[in-house]
Tab-separated table of C-alpha atoms in Angstrom:
chain	number	residue	atom	x	y	z
A	218	UNK	CA	16.108	19.290	12.737
A	219	UNK	CA	14.210	22.208	11.255
A	220	UNK	CA	12.143	20.123	8.840
A	221	UNK	CA	11.402	17.296	11.278
A	222	UNK	CA	8.321	15.348	10.140
A	223	UNK	CA	5.701	13.485	12.134
A	224	UNK	CA	4.901	10.064	10.676
A	225	UNK	CA	1.935	7.783	11.337
A	226	UNK	CA	2.566	4.308	9.948
A	227	UNK	CA	0.186	1.339	10.086
A	228	UNK	CA	1.238	-2.294	10.146
A	229	UNK	CA	4.685	-1.753	11.669
A	230	UNK	CA	5.183	-5.169	13.226
A	231	UNK	CA	7.029	-6.479	10.155
A	232	UNK	CA	7.891	-5.906	6.519
A	233	UNK	CA	7.829	-2.510	4.885
A	234	UNK	CA	5.988	-0.860	7.778
A	235	UNK	CA	8.797	-1.801	10.134
A	236	UNK	CA	11.546	-0.760	7.700
A	237	UNK	CA	9.905	2.569	6.828
A	238	UNK	CA	9.614	3.345	10.527
A	239	UNK	CA	13.317	2.620	11.021
A	240	UNK	CA	14.310	4.698	7.994
A	241	UNK	CA	12.253	7.680	9.185
A	242	UNK	CA	13.714	7.397	12.691
A	243	UNK	CA	17.189	7.349	11.160
A	244	UNK	CA	16.396	10.712	9.550
A	245	UNK	CA	15.566	12.187	12.942
A	246	UNK	CA	11.816	12.320	12.400
A	247	UNK	CA	9.073	11.636	14.925
A	248	UNK	CA	7.537	8.232	14.147
A	249	UNK	CA	4.251	6.944	15.489
A	250	UNK	CA	4.469	3.208	14.823
A	251	UNK	CA	1.215	1.262	15.069
A	252	UNK	CA	0.032	-2.325	14.971
A	253	UNK	CA	-2.902	-4.373	16.172
A	254	UNK	CA	-0.558	-5.804	18.817
A	255	UNK	CA	1.811	-3.031	19.970
A	256	UNK	CA	3.863	-5.567	21.944
A	257	UNK	CA	5.418	-6.502	18.593
A	258	UNK	CA	6.849	-2.978	18.292
A	259	UNK	CA	9.216	-3.072	21.269
A	260	UNK	CA	12.338	-2.706	19.116
A	261	UNK	CA	10.919	0.416	17.449
A	262	UNK	CA	9.989	1.825	20.854
A	263	UNK	CA	13.559	1.231	21.998
A	264	UNK	CA	14.757	3.316	19.038
A	265	UNK	CA	12.496	6.216	19.971
A	266	UNK	CA	9.244	5.529	18.157
A	267	UNK	CA	5.922	6.440	19.726
A	268	UNK	CA	4.020	3.152	19.834
A	269	UNK	CA	0.234	3.004	19.539
A	270	UNK	CA	-2.335	0.237	19.151
A	271	UNK	CA	-4.262	0.667	15.892
A	272	UNK	CA	-6.495	-1.757	14.034
A	273	UNK	CA	-7.339	-0.378	10.589
A	274	UNK	CA	-10.669	-2.244	10.651
A	275	UNK	CA	-11.838	-0.472	13.828
A	276	UNK	CA	-14.849	1.840	13.806
A	277	UNK	CA	-14.602	5.458	12.705
A	278	UNK	CA	-15.224	6.581	16.282
A	279	UNK	CA	-12.457	4.334	17.627
A	280	UNK	CA	-9.964	5.474	14.986
A	281	UNK	CA	-10.829	9.117	15.628
A	282	UNK	CA	-10.004	8.581	19.308
A	283	UNK	CA	-6.736	6.877	18.378
A	284	UNK	CA	-5.730	9.802	16.168
A	285	UNK	CA	-6.685	12.216	18.948
A	286	UNK	CA	-4.420	10.294	21.318
A	287	UNK	CA	-1.607	10.361	18.771
A	288	UNK	CA	-1.829	14.093	18.052
A	289	UNK	CA	-1.826	14.833	21.783
A	290	UNK	CA	1.736	13.456	21.738
A	291	UNK	CA	2.863	15.150	18.490
A	292	UNK	CA	1.859	18.780	19.064
A	293	UNK	CA	-1.264	18.225	17.009
A	294	UNK	CA	0.585	17.253	13.835
A	295	UNK	CA	0.635	14.344	11.411
A	296	UNK	CA	2.757	15.204	8.401
A	297	UNK	CA	2.987	11.828	6.691
A	298	UNK	CA	0.520	8.944	6.813
A	299	UNK	CA	1.704	5.578	5.508
A	300	UNK	CA	-1.204	3.171	5.039
A	301	UNK	CA	0.832	-0.018	5.054
A	302	UNK	CA	-1.259	-2.704	6.794
A	303	UNK	CA	-2.292	-5.524	4.477
A	304	UNK	CA	-1.997	-9.194	3.537
A	305	UNK	CA	-2.282	-11.545	0.554
A	306	UNK	CA	-5.346	-13.722	-0.012
A	307	UNK	CA	-4.138	-16.596	-2.171
A	308	UNK	CA	-6.719	-18.512	-4.181
A	309	UNK	CA	-8.699	-18.488	-7.382
A	310	UNK	CA	-11.396	-15.865	-7.826
A	311	UNK	CA	-14.106	-18.547	-7.672
A	312	UNK	CA	-12.431	-20.317	-4.762
A	313	UNK	CA	-12.393	-17.304	-2.434
A	314	UNK	CA	-15.475	-17.251	-0.227
A	315	UNK	CA	-17.586	-14.186	0.425
A	316	UNK	CA	-16.176	-13.933	3.958
A	317	UNK	CA	-12.574	-14.287	2.764
A	318	UNK	CA	-13.054	-11.588	0.136
A	319	UNK	CA	-14.716	-9.267	2.631
A	320	UNK	CA	-11.880	-9.783	5.097
A	321	UNK	CA	-9.057	-8.989	2.660
A	322	UNK	CA	-10.837	-5.864	1.407
A	323	UNK	CA	-11.637	-4.797	4.981
A	324	UNK	CA	-7.898	-4.634	5.699
A	325	UNK	CA	-6.268	-3.856	2.358
A	326	UNK	CA	-8.742	-1.315	0.998
A	327	UNK	CA	-11.421	-0.266	3.468
A	328	UNK	CA	-8.755	-0.181	6.187
A	329	UNK	CA	-6.879	2.454	4.213
A	330	UNK	CA	-10.068	4.471	3.771
A	331	UNK	CA	-10.824	4.213	7.496
A	332	UNK	CA	-7.443	5.644	8.472
A	333	UNK	CA	-7.634	8.322	5.770
A	334	UNK	CA	-10.965	9.556	7.173
A	335	UNK	CA	-9.433	9.743	10.644
A	336	UNK	CA	-6.230	11.543	9.622
A	337	UNK	CA	-7.282	13.923	6.841
A	338	UNK	CA	-9.045	16.363	9.202
A	339	UNK	CA	-5.654	16.911	10.879
A	340	UNK	CA	-3.934	17.511	7.553
A	341	UNK	CA	-6.713	19.797	6.306
A	342	UNK	CA	-6.424	21.913	9.428
A	343	UNK	CA	-2.645	22.203	9.119
A	344	UNK	CA	-2.973	22.800	5.334
A	345	UNK	CA	-0.426	20.214	4.379
A	346	UNK	CA	0.683	16.609	4.539
A	347	UNK	CA	1.377	13.464	2.559
A	348	UNK	CA	-0.839	10.386	2.344
A	349	UNK	CA	0.949	7.269	1.084
A	350	UNK	CA	-1.209	4.234	0.410
A	351	UNK	CA	0.680	0.982	-0.075
A	352	UNK	CA	-0.361	-0.599	-3.316
A	353	UNK	CA	1.628	-3.235	-5.168
A	354	UNK	CA	2.907	-4.199	-8.585
A	355	UNK	CA	-0.034	-6.618	-8.306
A	356	UNK	CA	-2.266	-3.582	-8.900
A	357	UNK	CA	-0.987	-3.468	-12.499
A	358	UNK	CA	-2.057	-6.934	-13.643
A	359	UNK	CA	-4.321	-9.773	-12.571
A	360	UNK	CA	-2.371	-12.803	-11.395
A	361	UNK	CA	-3.883	-16.288	-11.350
A	362	UNK	CA	-4.382	-17.398	-7.772
A	363	UNK	CA	-4.194	-13.880	-6.317
A	364	UNK	CA	-6.956	-12.009	-8.124
A	365	UNK	CA	-8.648	-10.620	-5.032
A	366	UNK	CA	-5.360	-9.308	-3.633
A	367	UNK	CA	-4.582	-7.738	-7.022
A	368	UNK	CA	-8.035	-6.143	-7.049
A	369	UNK	CA	-7.574	-4.650	-3.572
A	370	UNK	CA	-4.277	-3.072	-4.631
A	371	UNK	CA	-5.715	-1.727	-7.896
A	372	UNK	CA	-8.409	-0.047	-5.764
A	373	UNK	CA	-5.704	1.602	-3.662
A	374	UNK	CA	-4.178	3.144	-6.792
A	375	UNK	CA	-7.455	4.550	-8.125
A	376	UNK	CA	-8.547	5.997	-4.786
A	377	UNK	CA	-5.122	7.584	-4.333
A	378	UNK	CA	-5.389	9.352	-7.691
A	379	UNK	CA	-8.906	10.599	-6.950
A	380	UNK	CA	-8.080	11.724	-3.420
A	381	UNK	CA	-4.972	13.490	-4.653
A	382	UNK	CA	-7.045	15.596	-7.031
A	383	UNK	CA	-9.480	16.454	-4.235
A	384	UNK	CA	-6.955	17.708	-1.674
A	385	UNK	CA	-4.112	19.163	-3.765
A	386	UNK	CA	-5.389	22.722	-3.245
A	387	UNK	CA	-5.019	22.172	0.508
A	388	UNK	CA	-1.320	21.402	0.190
A	389	UNK	CA	-1.878	17.664	0.718
A	390	UNK	CA	-0.142	15.176	-1.567
A	391	UNK	CA	-1.342	11.612	-2.144
A	392	UNK	CA	0.671	8.758	-3.622
A	393	UNK	CA	0.148	5.039	-4.126
A	394	UNK	CA	3.454	3.281	-3.467
A	395	UNK	CA	3.703	0.113	-5.561
A	396	UNK	CA	6.568	-2.187	-4.557
A	397	UNK	CA	7.618	-5.228	-6.511
A	398	UNK	CA	8.813	-8.308	-4.662
A	399	UNK	CA	10.971	-7.436	-1.650
A	400	UNK	CA	12.646	-9.904	0.699
A	401	UNK	CA	10.266	-9.593	3.635
A	402	UNK	CA	7.926	-12.136	5.251
A	403	UNK	CA	5.003	-10.932	3.123
A	404	UNK	CA	4.706	-14.216	1.200
A	405	UNK	CA	5.010	-16.334	4.352
A	406	UNK	CA	2.299	-17.711	6.603
A	407	UNK	CA	0.329	-15.110	8.525
A	408	UNK	CA	0.797	-12.542	5.758
A	409	UNK	CA	-0.387	-14.794	2.930
A	410	UNK	CA	-3.611	-16.652	3.620
A	411	UNK	CA	-4.911	-19.394	1.347
A	412	UNK	CA	-8.570	-19.743	0.451
A	413	UNK	CA	-10.201	-22.668	2.249
A	414	UNK	CA	-11.974	-23.911	-0.872
A	415	UNK	CA	-10.046	-25.663	-3.647
A	416	UNK	CA	-11.549	-26.419	-7.057
A	417	UNK	CA	-9.847	-29.270	-8.871
A	418	UNK	CA	-10.555	-27.956	-12.377
A	419	UNK	CA	-8.630	-24.747	-11.586
A	420	UNK	CA	-5.515	-26.428	-10.201
A	421	UNK	CA	-3.462	-26.231	-13.414
A	422	UNK	CA	-3.396	-22.419	-13.447
A	423	UNK	CA	-3.596	-21.710	-9.721
A	424	UNK	CA	-1.066	-24.268	-8.484
A	425	UNK	CA	1.500	-22.975	-10.956
A	426	UNK	CA	1.021	-19.415	-9.703
A	427	UNK	CA	1.132	-20.470	-6.047
A	428	UNK	CA	4.226	-22.553	-6.705
A	429	UNK	CA	5.973	-19.540	-8.182
A	430	UNK	CA	5.137	-17.461	-5.099
A	431	UNK	CA	6.300	-20.268	-2.790
A	432	UNK	CA	9.620	-20.422	-4.633
A	433	UNK	CA	9.933	-16.626	-4.457
A	434	UNK	CA	9.427	-16.518	-0.674
A	435	UNK	CA	12.653	-15.189	0.908
A	436	UNK	CA	14.239	-15.116	-2.564
A	437	UNK	CA	12.700	-11.849	-3.705
A	438	UNK	CA	15.091	-9.484	-5.504
A	439	UNK	CA	14.226	-6.329	-3.565
A	440	UNK	CA	16.142	-5.155	-0.491
A	441	UNK	CA	13.520	-3.799	1.959
A	442	UNK	CA	16.062	-1.521	3.667
A	443	UNK	CA	16.908	0.167	0.360
A	444	UNK	CA	13.224	0.273	-0.612
A	445	UNK	CA	12.244	1.885	2.686
A	446	UNK	CA	15.002	4.482	2.361
A	447	UNK	CA	13.734	5.442	-1.094
A	448	UNK	CA	10.159	5.669	0.201
A	449	UNK	CA	11.202	7.948	3.080
A	450	UNK	CA	13.240	10.136	0.730
A	451	UNK	CA	10.327	10.346	-1.717
A	452	UNK	CA	7.732	11.248	0.930
A	453	UNK	CA	9.962	13.939	2.454
A	454	UNK	CA	11.589	15.232	-0.771
A	455	UNK	CA	14.969	14.689	0.849
A	456	UNK	CA	18.166	12.909	-0.097
A	457	UNK	CA	17.957	11.033	-3.379
A	458	UNK	CA	14.507	12.499	-4.100
A	459	UNK	CA	15.280	16.154	-3.447
A	460	UNK	CA	13.803	18.199	-6.276
A	461	UNK	CA	11.512	15.398	-7.482
A	462	UNK	CA	7.733	15.939	-7.614
A	463	UNK	CA	5.884	13.054	-5.976
A	464	UNK	CA	3.981	11.101	-8.688
A	465	UNK	CA	0.450	9.695	-8.208
A	466	UNK	CA	1.870	6.155	-8.424
A	467	UNK	CA	5.424	5.360	-7.320
A	468	UNK	CA	6.863	2.010	-8.367
A	469	UNK	CA	9.611	0.551	-6.159
A	470	UNK	CA	11.952	-2.134	-7.468
A	471	UNK	CA	13.550	-3.251	-10.719
A	472	UNK	CA	10.954	-5.997	-11.145
A	473	UNK	CA	8.103	-3.548	-10.533
A	474	UNK	CA	9.452	-1.231	-13.211
A	475	UNK	CA	9.776	-4.078	-15.707
A	476	UNK	CA	6.341	-5.573	-14.953
A	477	UNK	CA	4.562	-2.230	-15.163
A	478	UNK	CA	6.271	-1.356	-18.442
A	479	UNK	CA	5.320	-4.765	-19.809
A	480	UNK	CA	1.722	-4.260	-18.735
A	481	UNK	CA	1.516	-0.854	-20.404
A	482	UNK	CA	3.125	-2.173	-23.611
A	483	UNK	CA	0.645	-5.077	-23.722
A	484	UNK	CA	-2.366	-2.792	-23.197
A	485	UNK	CA	-1.080	-0.325	-25.773
A	486	UNK	CA	-0.604	-3.109	-28.340
A	487	UNK	CA	-4.154	-4.339	-27.766
A	488	UNK	CA	-5.558	-0.817	-28.055
A	489	UNK	CA	-3.750	-0.274	-31.346
A	490	UNK	CA	-4.996	-3.631	-32.660
A	491	UNK	CA	-8.579	-2.711	-31.785
A	492	UNK	CA	-8.282	1.019	-32.530
A	493	UNK	CA	-10.427	1.140	-35.674
A	494	UNK	CA	-13.268	-0.717	-33.993
A	495	UNK	CA	-12.953	1.187	-30.706
A	496	UNK	CA	-13.107	4.571	-32.419
A	497	UNK	CA	-15.973	3.723	-34.789
A	498	UNK	CA	-18.662	4.006	-32.114
A	499	UNK	CA	-19.274	7.764	-32.050
A	500	UNK	CA	-22.365	9.489	-33.437
A	501	UNK	CA	-22.052	10.254	-37.162
A	502	UNK	CA	-23.093	13.868	-36.703
């Protein structure tokens, strides 16, 4: 196809990474599917994906070598980067240890930055590309029992907006994709880790939140196949998204739309309530 794209996707062993890879392959694009354990990508390889080992927490030098290996197989191009790798740290803000917090940010946030630093030189040289950082509806509000995960996803949104302003003149677009709850294994063991510490006085709020997530597991409203198709269309300006300008933050899912609108309405109401006090702090002159 004349507009064939080259994709680099992290965290392809399951969930949205896996579905996005399939959707891009179905469009006839070249897909470089990556995971810490590439043996988990055999089905994508069988469908034509280029499979590479990639750990988003690796050193800059290691990631630069990985990208060099990838571009040697893609005629030097990476058109679309999807920073998908991530997991949920479940636990109260006080309950999460220093090491647990470091670990979730190393993957969810610093991991995205690591891959961005490795890939952007390729996109700058080719004067074009799309960087898609996976955020979450959790980046719109702080949820009891998942505050550190929410914080990592809010960081993804802010960095995406800043980076987008820095590279727009080079023909590079940046978006934070913010899915709601989709029926993947993301809330299951291995993708959702619980803090080792438990504080009895916090149980009332945190257990209720964790119970809601447990009940939601495998009952989420979103269809990951449909979500992945929309993401691929949006990042390529094809199909359903032809003619649409990619926004800085792209919500995916009916629940995400409703939660984000509710969050904005709540913040707006509070700002209006406090408006007179907020705006009375300027110099008199």
